[in-house]
Short mmCIF file of C-alpha atoms in Angstrom, two decimals:
data_model
loop_
_atom_site.label_atom_id
_atom_site.label_comp_id
_atom_site.label_asym_id
_atom_site.label_seq_id
_atom_site.Cartn_x
_atom_site.Cartn_y
_atom_site.Cartn_z
CA UNK A 1 0.00 0.00 0.00
CA UNK A 2 0.94 3.64 -0.49
CA UNK A 3 -0.06 6.11 2.21
CA UNK A 4 -1.08 9.47 0.75
CA UNK A 5 -1.17 12.40 3.17
CA UNK A 6 -3.12 15.45 2.05
CA UNK A 7 -2.65 18.93 3.49
CA UNK A 8 -4.71 22.11 3.82
CA UNK A 9 -7.32 22.60 1.07
CA UNK A 10 -6.39 19.33 -0.66
CA UNK A 11 -8.30 17.55 2.15
CA UNK A 12 -11.60 19.01 1.06
CA UNK A 13 -13.71 16.08 -0.18
CA UNK A 14 -10.74 13.73 0.05
CA UNK A 15 -9.91 13.41 3.74
CA UNK A 16 -6.56 13.56 5.49
CA UNK A 17 -5.07 10.19 4.55
CA UNK A 18 -5.77 7.74 1.75
CA UNK A 19 -4.33 4.23 1.51
CA UNK A 20 -3.89 3.20 -2.11
CA UNK A 21 -2.90 -0.07 -3.77
CA UNK A 22 0.67 0.38 -4.98
CA UNK A 23 0.23 -1.89 -8.00
CA UNK A 24 -2.17 0.62 -9.58
CA UNK A 25 0.30 3.52 -9.69
CA UNK A 26 3.59 3.87 -11.56
CA UNK A 27 4.47 7.37 -10.41
CA UNK A 28 3.33 10.11 -8.03
CA UNK A 29 1.58 11.92 -10.87
CA UNK A 30 -0.71 8.88 -11.32
CA UNK A 31 -1.80 9.29 -7.69
CA UNK A 32 -2.50 13.00 -8.16
CA UNK A 33 -4.66 12.23 -11.19
CA UNK A 34 -6.43 9.37 -9.35
CA UNK A 35 -7.36 11.78 -6.55
CA UNK A 36 -8.69 14.22 -9.18
CA UNK A 37 -6.39 17.00 -8.00
CA UNK A 38 -5.66 19.60 -10.71
CA UNK A 39 -1.94 19.88 -11.41
CA UNK A 40 -1.89 23.57 -10.51
CA UNK A 41 -3.20 22.77 -7.02
CA UNK A 42 -0.12 20.75 -6.03
CA UNK A 43 2.89 22.85 -5.12
CA UNK A 44 4.88 20.46 -2.96
CA UNK A 45 5.14 16.73 -3.52
CA UNK A 46 7.05 14.67 -0.99
CA UNK A 47 7.86 10.99 -1.19
CA UNK A 48 9.07 9.60 2.13
CA UNK A 49 9.75 13.13 3.34
CA UNK A 50 11.78 14.36 0.40
CA UNK A 51 10.78 16.73 -2.37
CA UNK A 52 10.16 14.91 -5.66
CA UNK A 53 8.60 15.45 -9.09
CA UNK A 54 5.29 13.96 -10.30
CA UNK A 55 7.14 11.58 -12.64
CA UNK A 56 9.05 10.02 -9.73
CA UNK A 57 8.19 6.28 -9.44
CA UNK A 58 6.30 5.08 -6.37
CA UNK A 59 6.37 1.67 -4.70
CA UNK A 60 4.71 -0.30 -1.95
CA UNK A 61 5.36 1.23 1.48
CA UNK A 62 5.94 4.78 0.22
CA UNK A 63 4.42 7.76 1.99
CA UNK A 64 3.36 10.49 -0.43
CA UNK A 65 2.51 13.97 0.88
CA UNK A 66 0.80 16.66 -1.18
CA UNK A 67 0.61 20.38 -0.30
CA UNK A 68 -1.23 23.13 -2.21
CA UNK A 69 0.41 26.45 -3.10
CA UNK A 70 0.58 28.95 -0.23
CA UNK A 71 1.40 32.39 -1.54
CA UNK A 72 -0.47 35.17 0.22
CA UNK A 73 1.07 37.88 2.32
CA UNK B 1 22.67 47.72 27.90
CA UNK B 2 19.99 50.38 27.56
CA UNK B 3 16.62 49.58 29.16
CA UNK B 4 14.88 49.26 25.79
CA UNK B 5 16.74 46.01 25.16
CA UNK B 6 16.90 44.62 28.74
CA UNK B 7 14.43 41.86 27.98
CA UNK B 8 16.37 40.76 24.91
CA UNK B 9 18.94 39.48 27.41
CA UNK B 10 19.91 36.65 27.91
CA UNK B 11 17.87 35.17 25.06
CA UNK B 12 20.25 37.24 22.97
CA UNK B 13 23.70 38.16 24.25
CA UNK B 14 24.73 41.82 24.47
CA UNK B 15 27.19 41.14 21.66
CA UNK B 16 24.37 39.77 19.49
CA UNK B 17 22.24 42.85 20.21
CA UNK B 18 25.14 45.00 19.08
CA UNK B 19 25.44 42.96 15.89
CA UNK B 20 21.73 43.47 15.14
CA UNK B 21 22.14 47.24 15.49
CA UNK B 22 24.64 47.09 12.65
CA UNK B 23 22.43 45.11 10.28
CA UNK B 24 20.27 46.39 7.45
CA UNK B 25 17.15 44.49 6.39
CA UNK B 26 14.92 45.01 3.36
CA UNK B 27 11.24 44.17 3.83
CA UNK B 28 9.30 43.80 0.59
CA UNK B 29 5.57 44.00 1.18
CA UNK B 30 4.11 45.93 4.12
CA UNK B 31 0.75 44.17 4.41
CA UNK B 32 -0.23 41.14 6.48
CA UNK B 33 3.26 39.69 6.81
CA UNK B 34 5.20 42.90 6.34
CA UNK B 35 3.44 44.80 9.13
CA UNK B 36 4.42 42.16 11.67
CA UNK B 37 7.90 41.73 10.20
CA UNK B 38 8.65 45.46 10.43
CA UNK B 39 7.23 45.80 13.95
CA UNK B 40 9.29 42.86 15.23
CA UNK B 41 12.47 44.11 13.55
CA UNK B 42 12.04 47.53 15.16
CA UNK B 43 11.37 46.10 18.63
CA UNK B 44 14.30 43.69 18.62
CA UNK B 45 16.65 46.51 17.60
CA UNK B 46 17.69 46.06 13.99
CA UNK B 47 19.91 48.82 12.64
CA UNK B 48 18.07 49.79 9.49
CA UNK B 49 14.88 48.84 7.64
CA UNK B 50 13.84 49.69 4.11
CA UNK B 51 10.08 49.08 3.71
CA UNK B 52 8.80 48.61 0.17
CA UNK B 53 5.15 48.55 -0.93
CA UNK B 54 3.17 50.35 -3.63
CA UNK B 55 -0.26 49.86 -2.04
CA UNK B 56 -2.44 51.92 0.27
CA UNK B 57 -4.54 50.44 3.07
CA UNK B 58 -8.04 49.29 2.17
CA UNK B 59 -10.94 48.15 4.35
CA UNK B 60 -10.37 44.53 3.32
CA UNK B 61 -6.92 44.69 5.03
CA UNK B 62 -8.40 45.37 8.47
CA UNK B 63 -9.02 41.69 9.32
CA UNK B 64 -5.33 40.78 9.43
CA UNK B 65 -2.84 43.59 8.73
CA UNK B 66 -1.31 44.82 11.99
CA UNK B 67 -0.60 48.32 10.72
CA UNK B 68 -4.01 48.82 9.09
CA UNK B 69 -6.32 51.02 11.17
CA UNK B 70 -9.52 52.80 10.15
CA UNK B 71 -7.87 56.26 10.27
CA UNK B 72 -5.14 54.96 7.93
CA UNK B 73 -7.40 53.77 5.11
CA UNK B 74 -6.03 55.26 1.90
CA UNK B 75 -2.56 55.81 3.43
CA UNK B 76 0.58 54.25 1.91
CA UNK B 77 1.48 50.96 3.62
CA UNK B 78 5.20 51.62 3.31
CA UNK B 79 4.90 55.10 4.81
CA UNK B 80 2.65 53.83 7.61
CA UNK B 81 5.25 51.15 8.34
CA UNK B 82 8.02 53.73 8.56
CA UNK B 83 5.92 55.88 10.92
CA UNK B 84 5.25 52.82 13.08
CA UNK B 85 8.97 52.12 13.33
CA UNK B 86 9.71 55.73 14.33
CA UNK B 87 7.08 55.50 17.10
CA UNK B 88 8.24 52.08 18.35
CA UNK B 89 12.00 52.54 18.10
CA UNK B 90 13.43 55.88 16.93
CA UNK B 91 16.92 54.36 16.98
CA UNK B 92 16.12 52.39 13.82
CA UNK B 93 17.09 54.00 10.53
CA UNK B 94 13.92 53.45 8.52
CA UNK B 95 13.10 54.32 4.93
CA UNK B 96 9.80 53.92 3.09
CA UNK B 97 9.87 53.22 -0.64
CA UNK B 98 6.45 53.51 -2.28
CA UNK B 99 6.91 51.42 -5.38
CA UNK B 100 6.02 48.12 -6.95
CA UNK B 101 8.88 45.61 -6.98
CA UNK B 102 9.84 44.91 -10.59
CA UNK B 103 12.66 43.26 -12.51
CA UNK B 104 13.90 46.79 -13.31
CA UNK B 105 14.16 48.14 -9.75
CA UNK B 106 14.79 45.06 -7.61
CA UNK B 107 18.60 45.16 -7.80
CA UNK B 108 18.67 48.80 -6.72
CA UNK B 109 16.19 48.15 -3.90
CA UNK B 110 18.22 45.37 -2.28
CA UNK B 111 21.71 46.81 -2.74
CA UNK B 112 23.56 47.16 0.56
CA UNK B 113 21.28 44.99 2.67
CA UNK B 114 22.31 42.05 4.83
CA UNK B 115 19.05 40.14 4.48
CA UNK B 116 15.72 40.38 2.70
CA UNK B 117 12.35 39.52 4.22
CA UNK B 118 9.70 38.41 1.76
CA UNK B 119 6.29 39.81 2.72
CA UNK B 120 4.89 39.62 -0.79
CA UNK B 121 1.48 38.31 -1.81
CA UNK B 122 1.97 36.85 -5.27
CA UNK B 123 4.12 34.24 -6.98
CA UNK B 124 5.46 36.43 -9.79
CA UNK B 125 6.93 39.06 -7.44
CA UNK B 126 8.37 36.37 -5.16
CA UNK B 127 10.24 34.86 -8.12
CA UNK B 128 11.61 38.28 -9.15
CA UNK B 129 12.80 38.92 -5.59
CA UNK B 130 14.27 35.46 -5.10
CA UNK B 131 16.22 35.61 -8.37
CA UNK B 132 17.64 39.03 -7.56
CA UNK B 133 18.62 37.98 -4.02
CA UNK B 134 20.37 34.92 -5.41
CA UNK B 135 22.29 36.99 -7.97
CA UNK B 136 23.25 39.57 -5.33
CA UNK B 137 24.32 36.90 -2.81
CA UNK B 138 21.80 38.00 -0.19
CA UNK B 139 19.78 35.53 1.90
CA UNK B 140 16.01 35.81 1.52
CA UNK B 141 13.75 34.80 4.37
CA UNK B 142 10.59 33.60 2.70
CA UNK B 143 7.11 33.54 4.20
CA UNK B 144 3.62 32.98 2.79
CA UNK B 145 0.12 32.63 4.19
CA UNK B 146 -3.25 31.27 3.10
CA UNK B 147 -6.33 30.83 5.25
CA UNK B 148 -5.23 28.87 8.35
CA UNK B 149 -1.90 27.86 6.82
CA UNK B 150 1.52 29.47 6.61
CA UNK B 151 5.04 28.48 5.65
CA UNK B 152 8.49 30.00 6.03
CA UNK B 153 12.06 29.22 5.03
CA UNK B 154 15.53 30.66 4.60
CA UNK B 155 16.55 30.69 0.96
CA UNK B 156 20.28 31.03 0.33
CA UNK B 157 21.78 32.19 -2.97
CA UNK B 158 21.67 29.45 -5.60
CA UNK B 159 19.26 27.09 -3.83
CA UNK B 160 16.29 27.90 -6.15
CA UNK B 161 13.90 27.29 -3.23
CA UNK B 162 11.14 29.52 -4.60
CA UNK B 163 11.12 27.67 -7.92
CA UNK B 164 10.65 24.41 -6.00
CA UNK B 165 7.80 25.85 -3.93
CA UNK B 166 6.00 27.29 -6.94
CA UNK B 167 6.08 25.04 -10.03
CA UNK B 168 5.30 26.84 -13.29
CA UNK B 169 1.62 25.89 -13.28
CA UNK B 170 0.98 26.65 -9.57
CA UNK B 171 -1.92 29.01 -8.92
CA UNK B 172 -3.23 30.42 -5.67
CA UNK B 173 -6.74 29.14 -5.04
CA UNK B 174 -7.49 30.29 -1.50
CA UNK B 175 -7.24 34.09 -1.16
CA UNK B 176 -8.40 34.17 2.47
CA UNK B 177 -6.05 34.98 5.36
CA UNK B 178 -7.16 34.92 9.00
CA UNK B 179 -6.00 37.41 11.62
CA UNK B 180 -3.57 35.09 13.39
CA UNK B 181 -1.87 33.44 10.40
CA UNK B 182 0.46 36.30 9.35
CA UNK B 183 1.79 36.82 12.88
CA UNK B 184 2.66 33.12 13.15
CA UNK B 185 4.50 33.21 9.84
CA UNK B 186 6.25 36.52 10.55
CA UNK B 187 7.43 35.23 13.93
CA UNK B 188 9.04 32.26 12.23
CA UNK B 189 10.63 34.50 9.58
CA UNK B 190 12.04 36.93 12.15
CA UNK B 191 13.42 34.17 14.36
CA UNK B 192 15.21 32.71 11.33
CA UNK B 193 16.41 36.16 10.26
CA UNK B 194 17.78 37.04 13.70
CA UNK B 195 19.66 33.75 13.96
CA UNK B 196 21.10 34.26 10.50
CA UNK B 197 22.17 37.85 11.20
CA UNK B 198 23.88 37.13 14.53
CA UNK B 199 25.64 34.07 13.12
CA UNK B 200 23.84 31.30 14.94
CA UNK B 201 23.27 27.97 13.14
CA UNK B 202 20.14 28.03 11.00
CA UNK B 203 18.58 25.45 8.70
CA UNK B 204 18.52 26.76 5.15
CA UNK B 205 16.43 25.31 2.34
CA UNK B 206 14.08 23.77 4.89
CA UNK B 207 10.40 24.67 4.74
CA UNK B 208 8.53 25.12 8.00
CA UNK B 209 4.82 24.51 7.40
CA UNK B 210 2.13 25.37 9.94
CA UNK B 211 -1.52 24.30 9.69
CA UNK B 212 -3.28 26.21 12.45
CA UNK B 213 -6.63 24.57 11.71
CA UNK B 214 -5.39 21.05 12.46
CA UNK B 215 -2.45 22.04 14.71
CA UNK B 216 -0.02 20.29 12.40
CA UNK B 217 3.58 21.41 11.97
CA UNK B 218 5.88 19.97 9.32
CA UNK B 219 9.60 20.42 8.70
CA UNK B 220 10.30 19.72 5.05
CA UNK B 221 13.81 19.49 3.54
CA UNK B 222 13.36 21.11 0.10
CA UNK B 223 16.95 21.43 -1.12
#
């Protein structure tokens, strides 16, 4: 399984944590699309605590964290 | 040690207070973040502040911007910030620059400063500022807010932190900011800035993320 942790507004309608079957996803971008999150709404993508790109492969046991852009002042 | 700074001690040493008096900090944006940033810099005893903002206060700023008061609606944010500094700590050399940060003026604005505090409210200006700081070899202490959430980090020249935080397609969806979020973010920015200026160890390229709705705090190594 892959544990997906969602932050801030990305939780709306999706919850805080989703457990997904690793065999259904080749990369982090596949997970973002599966969760129906528009690309522009993901600013930070972490895999096991480190910043990665959507095309980074994912595997069983990974923890993926997604954060939306925060840009106000 | 003069009485104004008595309660800085021993959290800061007298030597560190003296160092701060010699430092010059540029604050870009004098709104939600910038108001708190400038107030905290003045109180802790920074040597000089240049406050940059092209806007005037509007009624919609009243819910969160420390320096925004009803009698100041229509007044320049940068000039109000400078007046605030003069009332709080006349020892600080403060200068208000009423202008919009652009690619054309950014290098002039940050010349001669030891650190830059990012109090901006849009991605485009943040990228202009970050690029110029990197080219000038000046650390930029980044902060941003949205709703209940804020994040802060120290960006050092060449780390491209802002480009990592804002991919090309990133857009800001939530325009809300609550009253307490900017002060949380500004506190984190100033604590990082003070440590950097006095020469204490500080994590650079690490994003500190605060979700004040769920009381969640994350430390994220970005670079």
